[in-house]
């Protein structure tokens, strides 16, 4: 299955000198990229129709490829089409790939055997799970929260929901009880699928305990299905909690797929916003399927016998699109890894690559930076010769990490695809095509076919030149864009479509170089990316302000060797807190954050201060706080217009 559509002879010449150093072979292929991209811009409907026609099973063909209006905003792809995504991800592979491994599960403990789940077995297990969901009263359109570690049941339960048309809402199993409850209630989930616990390196985590705490606040949840993973002694609430295994054993291995409309919701996935509640991004069926399948195939250049491994958790969009749906829609073998990079030692990733002869490896810069700090022997003692493509996602990859990855993992032979995208975009938007686009460290390079980017200036005008900085927007719809925020369409409009007219605003800044390559420079709003995870500052500040000794707080990011960014908190204490031991207070503040959000949002530094720099209208000047935390105090800008300029000196004197 080759997705790239080949056109006739090229009339586009690659003129830039950068490209003229390339071999004829590469030039020919890069020209092909330009042709395809041009074609996708000239006739987006025709372009996506061709992809959709050739590679999927449709129960009914679409009446219209696209209708859209960024003002409302409303976007519909393949309207009128009927399909089930699991038929495309599983059933249609059975005839030719029934025995091929679909999911290769590598457990936390390397002495436990890996599990190869074939397409036939996946079919049976998804159908059994789907039948259990139905027996437990789940219908099309119901929301099911999945709170599971990286075990096969996680992928299987998402597919089982999709099989019967239920909307899954996977919550990363590192979130706290409060964060879980917020997400369950926001989308009125009727059911939670969880496990007794999880393994994380040498530790075990009591997941069911977290679910029990969360459900104290969730009256709408009728059933909890519990998978056994760590065999711990847990409490089961009579009438509500049910062991999954016995139910699965009794269920039939056939379940007719629910026939869905193209625009029926497939899943909700929460992502942090700069303010308020997490946003439940809604992804719909047909467009998401077409786009994730297309981008998986092209960005990873997947070939039939490859073994593809993405180290993300399915609790994030990367796992949804590029562990589950994209790979399975291509009939690929996708590795699911339960463990962590440093257990039993820092060679674990490479041991797994060697053991399963992984061909495509996709991870986050934060993991690369952590691995690069360790002894090179951890990498060198493993045979990595199977690798063909290396991927990076989630945050900017710095030059040092890029070279370490390229030299020591790819041995300068496997191209690095630095893929830029978001929970909201559903799939990869900017990325090199391996063996085709010349890579450049820290640059995600060109938009994929079908993606029309723009850089906007601060006055809302599009910047047409190259070698410029701007705010990254997308000016034309693509099939996998999130259609709304669950229960809050106004927020969807305000967040993404109100900053610039007729543009989707990503919230990121970007630079375009002389040949048109894009480099993402980071968030331009109050979202901070820590270890590749999106964290809004406002929810963390709200959590801190719950501490009875805290009057006010402000969070900013500062550079961190491994995490990319870490969090710096400035905290004003109430009088009652003034005399308290500051180290104890720091611990308590981080404890509150852990309870409200999860350990990923803990602060690295907490500075107590008597005030925060504010404008005369009372707005905290985060720009100044950010510069102080980043030790960039040479150029703080004009502070004289502040309501309380004297506080800036105090903060600088006591910076941590
Ligand atoms: O700031 C960008 C950053 O991650 C944000 C999206 O985060 P999330 O929705 O959690 O999705 C992460 C996985 C797709 C973006 O707005 N980001 C993502 N990939 C890159 C990146 N920044 C720079 N380079 C990337 N390759």
XYZ file of C-alpha atoms and ligand atoms in Angstrom:
682
model
C 0.000 0.000 0.000
C 1.794 3.126 -1.183
C -0.037 6.254 -0.285
C 1.902 8.777 -2.247
C 0.076 9.517 -5.418
C 2.501 9.716 -8.310
C 1.877 12.391 -10.884
C 3.336 12.669 -14.375
C 6.569 14.468 -15.142
C 7.541 17.162 -12.747
C 7.738 20.727 -13.893
C 8.814 21.940 -10.538
C 12.502 22.491 -10.134
C 14.180 22.487 -6.815
C 16.261 25.540 -7.203
C 17.713 26.289 -3.855
C 21.421 25.559 -3.569
C 20.819 23.546 -0.436
C 18.940 20.993 -2.470
C 21.292 21.053 -5.411
C 23.921 19.212 -3.415
C 21.593 16.249 -3.304
C 21.808 13.206 -5.518
C 19.483 12.950 -8.508
C 17.626 10.217 -6.687
C 16.835 12.528 -3.762
C 16.003 15.475 -5.957
C 13.543 13.392 -7.897
C 11.825 12.332 -4.699
C 11.813 15.762 -3.150
C 10.253 17.055 -6.338
C 7.630 14.427 -5.880
C 6.889 15.823 -2.427
C 6.483 19.341 -3.832
C 4.203 18.105 -6.567
C 2.031 16.232 -4.143
C 1.905 19.100 -1.718
C 0.929 21.474 -4.538
C -1.707 19.107 -5.731
C -3.123 18.837 -2.212
C -3.329 22.641 -2.017
C -4.853 23.094 -5.454
C -7.498 20.484 -4.900
C -7.707 19.363 -1.282
C -10.998 17.553 -1.745
C -9.702 15.590 -4.707
C -6.494 14.799 -2.906
C -8.129 13.361 0.217
C -10.829 11.637 -1.781
C -8.165 9.712 -3.655
C -6.512 8.615 -0.407
C -9.856 7.651 1.134
C -10.995 5.735 -1.927
C -7.926 3.591 -2.278
C -7.172 2.377 1.188
C -10.245 1.762 3.320
C -13.482 -0.160 3.599
C -16.545 2.057 3.512
C -20.030 0.721 4.189
C -21.352 3.691 2.261
C -19.464 6.239 0.208
C -19.500 9.927 1.201
C -21.824 12.430 -0.407
C -19.453 15.338 0.067
C -15.728 15.308 0.810
C -15.533 18.540 2.789
C -17.628 21.361 4.101
C -16.116 23.953 6.361
C -16.455 27.322 7.959
C -13.749 28.510 10.348
C -16.017 31.321 11.541
C -18.552 29.060 13.215
C -16.254 26.974 13.378
C -17.563 23.825 11.695
C -15.663 21.242 9.699
C -17.019 18.023 8.184
C -15.082 15.465 6.189
C -16.560 12.631 4.130
C -20.087 13.600 5.121
C -22.633 10.894 4.460
C -20.067 8.085 4.551
C -20.679 5.065 6.786
C -17.930 2.955 8.282
C -16.499 1.343 11.353
C -12.876 2.136 12.115
C -12.221 -1.298 13.667
C -13.233 -2.990 10.432
C -10.468 -0.957 8.826
C -7.966 -1.575 11.597
C -8.680 -5.277 12.095
C -11.243 -7.175 9.982
C -9.908 -6.242 6.585
C -6.436 -7.548 7.469
C -7.632 -10.997 8.520
C -7.561 -12.600 5.099
C -3.959 -11.732 4.302
C -2.499 -10.957 7.708
C -4.524 -13.047 10.153
C -1.410 -14.604 11.688
C 0.719 -11.500 11.551
C 1.468 -9.849 14.906
C -0.704 -6.788 15.311
C 0.289 -5.838 18.858
C 3.600 -6.891 20.328
C 3.353 -6.412 24.072
C 6.664 -5.984 25.892
C 6.109 -6.165 29.676
C 7.723 -4.018 32.355
C 9.762 -6.940 33.623
C 12.143 -8.210 30.929
C 11.989 -11.748 32.346
C 8.257 -11.891 31.592
C 7.698 -13.116 28.061
C 6.597 -10.692 25.358
C 3.105 -11.365 24.007
C 2.465 -11.464 20.262
C -1.185 -10.737 19.538
C -1.998 -11.617 15.945
C -4.629 -9.808 13.884
C -6.896 -12.849 14.308
C -6.438 -12.820 18.092
C -6.924 -9.075 18.206
C -10.168 -9.508 16.284
C -11.420 -12.051 18.800
C -10.305 -10.133 21.869
C -11.757 -6.828 20.670
C -15.057 -8.523 19.850
C -15.207 -10.232 23.229
C -14.518 -6.938 24.951
C -17.135 -5.213 22.790
C -19.697 -7.837 23.778
C -18.861 -7.315 27.452
C -19.385 -3.572 27.048
C -22.773 -4.200 25.465
C -23.763 -6.686 28.176
C -22.887 -4.066 30.745
C -25.299 -1.620 29.154
C -22.967 0.480 27.030
C -24.594 1.811 23.860
C -23.528 3.823 20.859
C -22.624 7.359 21.910
C -22.067 6.519 25.614
C -18.787 7.722 27.088
C -16.412 5.202 28.627
C -13.405 6.321 30.637
C -10.329 4.123 30.297
C -7.747 4.426 33.070
C -5.276 1.652 32.402
C -1.523 1.143 32.307
C 0.186 0.150 29.059
C -1.156 -3.412 28.933
C -2.943 -4.983 25.945
C -6.361 -4.332 27.528
C -5.741 -0.613 26.997
C -5.514 -0.899 23.201
C -8.190 -3.591 23.113
C -10.684 -1.595 25.162
C -10.311 1.507 22.987
C -10.972 -0.607 19.903
C -13.878 -2.349 21.642
C -15.497 1.028 22.302
C -14.994 1.958 18.654
C -16.478 -1.391 17.607
C -19.816 -0.574 19.248
C -19.739 3.183 18.689
C -19.085 4.134 22.303
C -16.842 7.177 22.751
C -13.656 6.408 24.641
C -11.996 8.893 26.917
C -8.600 7.536 27.865
C -7.070 9.232 30.899
C -3.315 8.791 31.345
C -2.845 6.525 34.364
C -0.414 8.982 35.976
C -3.167 11.507 36.669
C -4.433 11.877 40.229
C -7.887 10.973 41.561
C -9.032 14.605 41.383
C -7.864 14.972 37.773
C -9.511 11.679 36.859
C -12.798 12.684 38.504
C -12.822 16.028 36.673
C -12.423 14.249 33.333
C -14.999 11.546 34.104
C -17.587 14.128 35.108
C -16.900 16.548 32.282
C -17.933 13.979 29.696
C -20.457 12.075 31.874
C -18.782 8.696 31.572
C -21.018 5.798 32.572
C -18.227 3.303 32.912
C -14.583 3.208 33.971
C -12.185 0.520 32.771
C -9.237 0.162 35.138
C -6.799 -2.381 36.516
C -5.979 -3.506 40.032
C -2.663 -1.713 39.740
C 0.305 -1.120 37.494
C 4.017 -1.762 37.315
C 6.396 1.096 36.841
C 9.997 -0.050 36.884
C 10.607 -1.555 40.314
C 7.461 0.017 41.780
C 3.809 -0.932 41.767
C 1.025 1.636 41.752
C -2.401 1.210 43.315
C -4.529 2.328 40.372
C -7.780 0.908 41.702
C -7.336 2.940 44.903
C -7.050 6.098 42.780
C -10.201 5.138 40.867
C -12.089 4.509 44.131
C -11.105 7.943 45.419
C -12.087 9.579 42.136
C -15.465 7.854 42.032
C -16.448 9.353 45.389
C -17.051 12.459 43.264
C -18.565 10.759 40.207
C -22.182 9.739 40.766
C -22.745 9.020 37.073
C -20.439 5.992 36.915
C -22.448 2.790 37.034
C -19.806 0.150 36.345
C -16.089 -0.331 36.847
C -14.442 -3.158 34.915
C -11.189 -4.224 36.542
C -8.371 -5.982 34.709
C -5.949 -7.998 36.801
C -2.356 -6.969 36.317
C -0.436 -6.973 39.589
C -2.669 -9.397 41.546
C -2.948 -7.033 44.477
C -5.554 -7.306 47.137
C -8.056 -4.609 46.239
C -11.528 -3.649 47.385
C -14.350 -4.351 44.942
C -17.525 -2.336 45.450
C -20.529 -4.606 45.314
C -22.762 -3.968 42.304
C -20.348 -1.497 40.724
C -16.975 -3.212 40.326
C -16.549 -6.327 38.172
C -13.512 -8.395 37.292
C -12.967 -8.219 33.587
C -11.424 -11.619 32.961
C -14.423 -13.879 33.772
C -16.711 -11.649 31.724
C -14.382 -11.834 28.735
C -14.116 -15.595 28.983
C -17.862 -15.951 28.630
C -18.217 -13.470 25.781
C -18.562 -14.426 22.115
C -15.692 -13.708 19.753
C -17.978 -12.216 17.117
C -19.488 -8.761 17.420
C -21.020 -7.001 14.461
C -19.435 -3.569 14.103
C -21.743 -0.625 14.703
C -22.027 1.320 11.474
C -20.985 4.875 12.186
C -21.412 8.154 10.374
C -18.193 9.762 9.205
C -18.626 12.593 11.689
C -19.715 10.501 14.700
C -17.314 11.080 17.607
C -14.669 8.400 17.989
C -13.031 9.629 21.168
C -12.505 12.460 23.599
C -9.003 13.203 24.815
C -8.272 15.855 27.412
C -5.470 18.342 27.022
C -4.476 21.199 29.305
C -5.441 24.709 28.431
C -3.739 27.829 29.689
C -6.780 28.530 31.817
C -9.565 26.622 33.479
C -10.643 23.049 33.014
C -8.794 20.621 30.758
C -10.245 20.647 27.255
C -11.972 17.484 26.066
C -10.916 17.468 22.409
C -13.431 15.576 20.285
C -12.142 13.545 17.338
C -14.498 12.049 14.792
C -14.342 8.823 12.855
C -13.608 8.996 9.126
C -11.260 11.952 8.846
C -9.221 10.803 11.811
C -8.877 7.331 10.345
C -7.825 8.553 6.909
C -5.330 11.067 8.209
C -3.621 8.928 10.867
C -3.304 6.026 8.413
C -1.893 8.262 5.681
C 0.626 10.005 7.920
C 1.737 6.805 9.645
C 2.500 5.205 6.318
C 4.401 8.161 4.945
C 6.201 9.582 7.948
C 7.503 6.208 9.080
C 7.755 4.693 5.592
C 6.271 1.534 7.035
C 6.790 -1.628 4.970
C 4.985 -4.934 5.417
C 7.478 -6.785 7.639
C 8.601 -3.854 9.731
C 8.258 -3.738 13.509
C 7.272 -0.277 14.615
C 7.671 1.022 18.166
C 6.342 4.238 19.631
C 7.312 4.597 23.307
C 4.478 6.997 24.195
C 1.603 6.053 26.461
C -1.796 5.472 24.863
C -3.075 8.003 27.416
C -1.705 10.738 25.137
C -2.622 11.547 21.528
C 0.660 10.093 20.262
C -0.412 6.703 21.541
C -3.938 6.985 20.138
C -2.794 7.932 16.649
C 0.559 6.186 16.345
C 0.344 3.113 18.572
C -3.260 2.140 17.931
C -5.159 3.608 14.992
C -2.507 4.659 12.431
C -0.407 1.482 12.610
C -3.373 -0.908 12.761
C -5.079 0.814 9.829
C -1.932 -0.079 7.872
C -1.826 -3.694 9.066
C 1.412 -2.957 10.922
C 3.064 -4.641 13.885
C 2.986 -2.101 16.693
C 4.945 -2.548 19.929
C 3.269 -1.667 23.228
C 5.803 -1.162 26.001
C 4.713 -1.282 29.618
C 8.035 -0.288 31.163
C 10.280 2.732 31.611
C 13.610 3.583 29.949
C 15.717 2.966 33.074
C 14.436 -0.364 34.355
C 16.194 -2.684 34.942
C 18.857 -0.343 33.539
C 19.326 2.486 31.047
C 19.803 0.027 28.205
C 16.178 -1.165 28.234
C 14.995 0.676 25.107
C 17.925 -0.660 23.118
C 17.526 -4.156 24.454
C 13.898 -4.113 23.262
C 14.908 -2.713 19.848
C 17.466 -5.508 19.439
C 15.155 -8.235 20.752
C 12.250 -7.441 18.432
C 14.336 -6.061 15.555
C 12.483 -2.776 15.672
C 12.611 -0.866 12.386
C 10.959 2.444 13.336
C 11.496 3.949 16.772
C 9.481 6.978 17.903
C 10.110 8.735 21.210
C 10.250 12.126 22.950
C 13.240 14.477 23.281
C 13.009 14.284 27.074
C 13.729 10.537 26.908
C 16.594 11.130 24.469
C 18.148 13.710 26.787
C 17.876 11.394 29.783
C 19.410 8.514 27.820
C 22.211 10.711 26.489
C 23.342 11.426 30.048
C 24.065 7.758 30.665
C 27.088 5.714 29.739
C 27.285 5.127 25.974
C 27.872 1.470 26.651
C 24.130 1.179 27.431
C 23.491 1.825 23.724
C 26.560 0.277 22.184
C 26.172 -3.167 23.627
C 22.895 -3.714 21.747
C 22.485 -4.471 18.076
C 20.485 -1.593 16.623
C 21.102 -2.474 12.984
C 17.392 -3.140 12.338
C 16.513 0.565 12.754
C 15.537 2.477 9.603
C 13.704 5.551 10.882
C 13.905 7.465 14.178
C 11.137 9.760 15.326
C 10.850 12.612 17.810
C 7.672 14.214 19.140
C 6.147 16.360 21.834
C 8.561 19.257 22.259
C 11.412 20.925 20.424
C 14.429 18.657 20.116
C 17.594 20.573 20.925
C 20.631 20.272 18.702
C 22.703 18.264 21.171
C 19.994 15.661 21.693
C 19.366 15.497 17.937
C 23.046 14.701 17.258
C 23.271 12.176 20.062
C 20.221 10.377 18.664
C 21.530 10.564 15.119
C 25.089 9.451 15.947
C 24.544 6.794 18.577
C 21.144 5.328 17.869
C 20.754 5.893 14.131
C 24.524 5.553 13.484
C 24.025 8.406 10.987
C 22.101 6.023 8.746
C 18.521 6.340 9.994
C 16.892 9.678 9.277
C 15.289 11.484 12.211
C 11.731 12.610 11.683
C 11.076 15.534 14.025
C 7.289 15.477 13.954
C 5.301 18.526 15.030
C 1.634 18.171 15.902
C -0.874 18.460 18.764
C -3.720 16.658 20.517
C -5.973 18.998 18.568
C -4.487 18.179 15.168
C -4.995 14.423 15.653
C -2.039 13.554 13.443
C 1.427 14.705 12.392
C 1.397 18.036 10.542
C 5.037 18.942 9.958
C 7.744 16.347 9.445
C 10.485 15.287 7.105
C 9.689 12.280 4.926
C 12.512 9.828 5.626
C 15.025 9.345 2.822
C 13.377 12.179 0.946
C 13.475 15.436 2.900
C 17.008 16.404 3.932
C 16.910 16.688 7.716
C 18.170 19.693 9.647
C 18.636 19.508 13.434
C 15.861 21.241 15.396
C 13.719 21.724 12.262
C 10.512 19.778 11.720
C 10.980 20.835 8.044
C 7.984 20.823 5.663
C 4.226 20.515 6.163
C 2.872 17.150 5.099
C 0.705 16.937 1.979
C -2.701 18.432 2.699
C -1.396 20.836 5.329
C -1.467 24.563 4.620
C 0.497 26.524 7.200
C 0.762 30.232 7.767
C 2.909 32.422 9.988
C 1.098 35.401 11.429
C 2.547 38.579 12.871
C 1.339 40.246 16.045
C -1.029 42.473 14.094
C -2.884 39.591 12.560
C -1.234 39.760 9.138
C 0.181 36.780 7.366
C 3.953 36.886 6.904
C 4.798 35.657 3.428
C 8.608 35.886 3.517
C 11.060 33.258 4.556
C 13.644 33.653 7.311
C 11.025 34.993 9.682
C 9.497 34.292 13.060
C 5.777 34.268 13.645
C 2.815 32.544 15.185
C 2.016 29.255 13.613
C -1.462 28.896 12.126
C -3.187 26.529 9.727
C -5.367 28.073 7.073
C -7.210 25.131 5.614
C -8.929 22.191 7.309
C -7.323 18.759 7.409
C -9.227 15.505 8.022
C -8.096 14.726 11.590
C -8.641 18.098 13.203
C -10.573 18.045 16.489
C -14.119 19.185 15.775
C -14.979 20.747 19.108
C -14.332 20.741 22.840
C -16.744 18.381 24.530
C -19.655 20.428 25.898
C -18.034 23.775 25.131
C -18.012 24.774 21.492
C -17.557 28.423 22.434
C -14.258 27.658 24.109
C -13.175 25.770 20.988
C -13.932 28.818 18.907
C -12.311 31.258 21.348
C -9.155 29.204 21.798
C -8.363 28.241 18.230
C -10.326 30.403 15.793
C -10.635 33.842 17.356
C -7.033 35.067 17.485
C -6.673 35.290 13.693
C -9.491 35.507 11.216
C -10.123 32.341 9.247
C -7.135 30.560 10.732
C -6.649 27.763 13.214
C -4.145 29.131 15.771
C -1.830 26.496 17.204
C -0.552 28.442 20.211
C 3.021 27.845 19.031
C 5.629 30.192 17.675
C 7.639 29.103 14.654
C 10.454 30.223 12.425
C 10.608 29.616 8.682
C 14.082 29.361 7.204
C 15.384 30.317 3.781
C 14.068 27.191 2.047
C 10.754 27.118 3.856
C 11.624 24.666 6.641
C 9.742 25.208 9.896
C 11.281 25.200 13.320
C 8.910 25.275 16.267
C 10.152 27.751 18.850
C 7.696 26.900 21.644
C 4.375 27.923 23.145
C 3.356 31.554 23.012
C 0.626 31.134 25.638
C 0.629 30.033 29.262
C 1.053 26.372 28.477
C 4.421 24.920 29.481
C 5.735 21.690 28.003
C 7.442 19.661 30.707
C 8.964 16.334 29.634
C 6.781 16.507 26.556
C 3.579 16.959 28.602
C 1.381 19.993 28.133
C 0.755 21.773 31.410
C -1.426 24.844 31.755
C -0.197 27.261 34.420
C -3.639 28.271 35.697
C -4.761 24.833 36.946
C -1.467 24.443 38.810
C -1.809 27.878 40.356
C -5.382 27.035 41.366
C -4.128 23.890 43.091
C -1.386 25.783 44.974
C -3.817 28.468 46.053
C -5.848 25.774 47.815
C -3.082 25.523 50.423
C -4.349 27.355 53.487
C -1.085 29.310 53.902
C -0.938 30.535 50.283
C -2.346 33.888 49.227
C -1.345 33.932 45.552
C 0.995 32.225 43.131
C 2.379 32.385 39.611
C 4.034 29.625 37.632
C 6.532 30.013 34.806
C 8.801 27.630 32.930
C 12.598 27.604 32.941
C 15.022 25.506 30.887
C 15.879 22.072 32.248
C 18.549 19.674 30.973
C 16.310 16.652 30.702
C 12.703 17.792 30.942
C 13.148 20.589 28.388
C 11.286 22.919 30.734
C 10.689 22.689 34.455
C 8.262 24.669 36.587
C 9.200 27.618 38.772
C 6.614 28.836 41.263
C 6.480 32.254 42.887
C 4.312 32.068 45.975
C 2.968 34.775 48.264
C 2.124 33.487 51.713
C -0.711 34.657 53.889
C 0.327 35.927 57.260
C -0.445 32.539 58.765
C 2.244 30.990 56.591
C 4.986 33.555 57.214
C 6.461 31.793 60.206
C 6.262 28.261 58.740
C 9.299 26.230 57.729
C 9.750 26.942 54.021
C 11.040 23.488 53.101
C 7.986 21.879 54.665
C 5.735 24.322 52.838
C 7.408 23.453 49.532
C 6.727 19.768 50.162
C 3.095 20.479 51.045
C 2.619 22.601 47.927
C 3.980 19.842 45.715
C 1.786 17.348 47.553
C -1.305 19.433 46.772
C -0.279 19.633 43.107
C 0.208 15.850 43.041
C -3.264 15.354 44.490
C -4.977 17.795 42.138
C -3.164 17.017 38.915
C -0.469 14.372 39.276
C 3.271 14.166 39.923
C 4.063 15.412 36.388
C 3.011 18.930 37.434
C 5.258 19.217 40.520
C 7.386 22.371 40.788
C 11.182 22.143 40.664
C 11.668 25.483 42.395
C 9.423 27.437 44.749
C 10.355 30.968 45.713
C 8.413 32.720 48.438
C 7.950 36.400 47.815
C 6.092 39.335 49.292
C 4.515 40.308 45.964
C 4.224 39.606 42.247
C 4.902 42.214 39.552
C 1.540 43.475 38.280
C 0.279 45.902 35.695
C -1.912 48.737 36.844
C -4.913 46.704 35.812
C -3.789 43.906 38.156
C -2.449 41.436 35.605
C 0.622 39.458 36.667
C 3.585 40.259 34.395
C 4.677 36.706 33.708
C 7.187 37.870 31.131
C 9.281 39.405 33.919
C 8.907 36.373 36.166
C 9.920 34.100 33.296
C 13.047 36.131 32.593
C 14.080 36.083 36.238
C 13.542 32.315 36.495
C 15.574 31.833 33.300
C 18.394 34.131 34.600
C 17.817 36.540 31.707
C 17.742 39.645 33.850
C 19.890 41.850 31.577
C 16.892 42.965 29.621
C 13.764 42.958 31.756
C 12.116 45.663 29.678
C 10.352 48.659 31.141
C 9.263 47.923 34.695
C 8.383 51.481 35.605
C 4.773 51.134 34.497
C 4.215 48.359 37.008
C 1.941 48.857 39.949
C 4.724 47.642 42.254
C 8.132 47.916 40.516
C 10.005 47.513 43.835
C 9.009 43.864 44.031
C 11.102 43.011 40.949
C 14.346 43.728 42.782
C 13.232 41.671 45.772
C 12.438 38.727 43.513
C 15.779 39.029 41.700
C 17.672 39.156 44.984
C 16.110 35.952 46.204
C 15.975 33.960 42.979
C 16.669 30.233 43.419
O 4.196 23.121 21.532
C 4.044 22.043 20.639
C 4.682 20.814 21.234
O 3.665 20.092 21.882
C 2.417 20.797 21.766
C 1.288 19.806 21.652
O 1.236 19.017 22.795
P 0.213 17.793 22.894
O -1.142 18.251 22.514
O 0.385 17.199 24.233
O 0.698 16.792 21.795
C 1.980 16.267 21.894
C 2.162 15.159 20.898
C 1.717 15.420 19.537
C 2.593 21.634 20.527
O 1.706 22.718 20.508
N 5.284 19.961 20.214
C 4.814 18.787 19.741
N 5.670 18.254 18.847
C 6.702 19.123 18.729
C 6.456 20.215 19.591
N 7.292 21.257 19.662
C 8.393 21.240 18.890
N 8.708 20.229 18.063
C 7.900 19.148 17.939
N 8.232 18.158 17.127
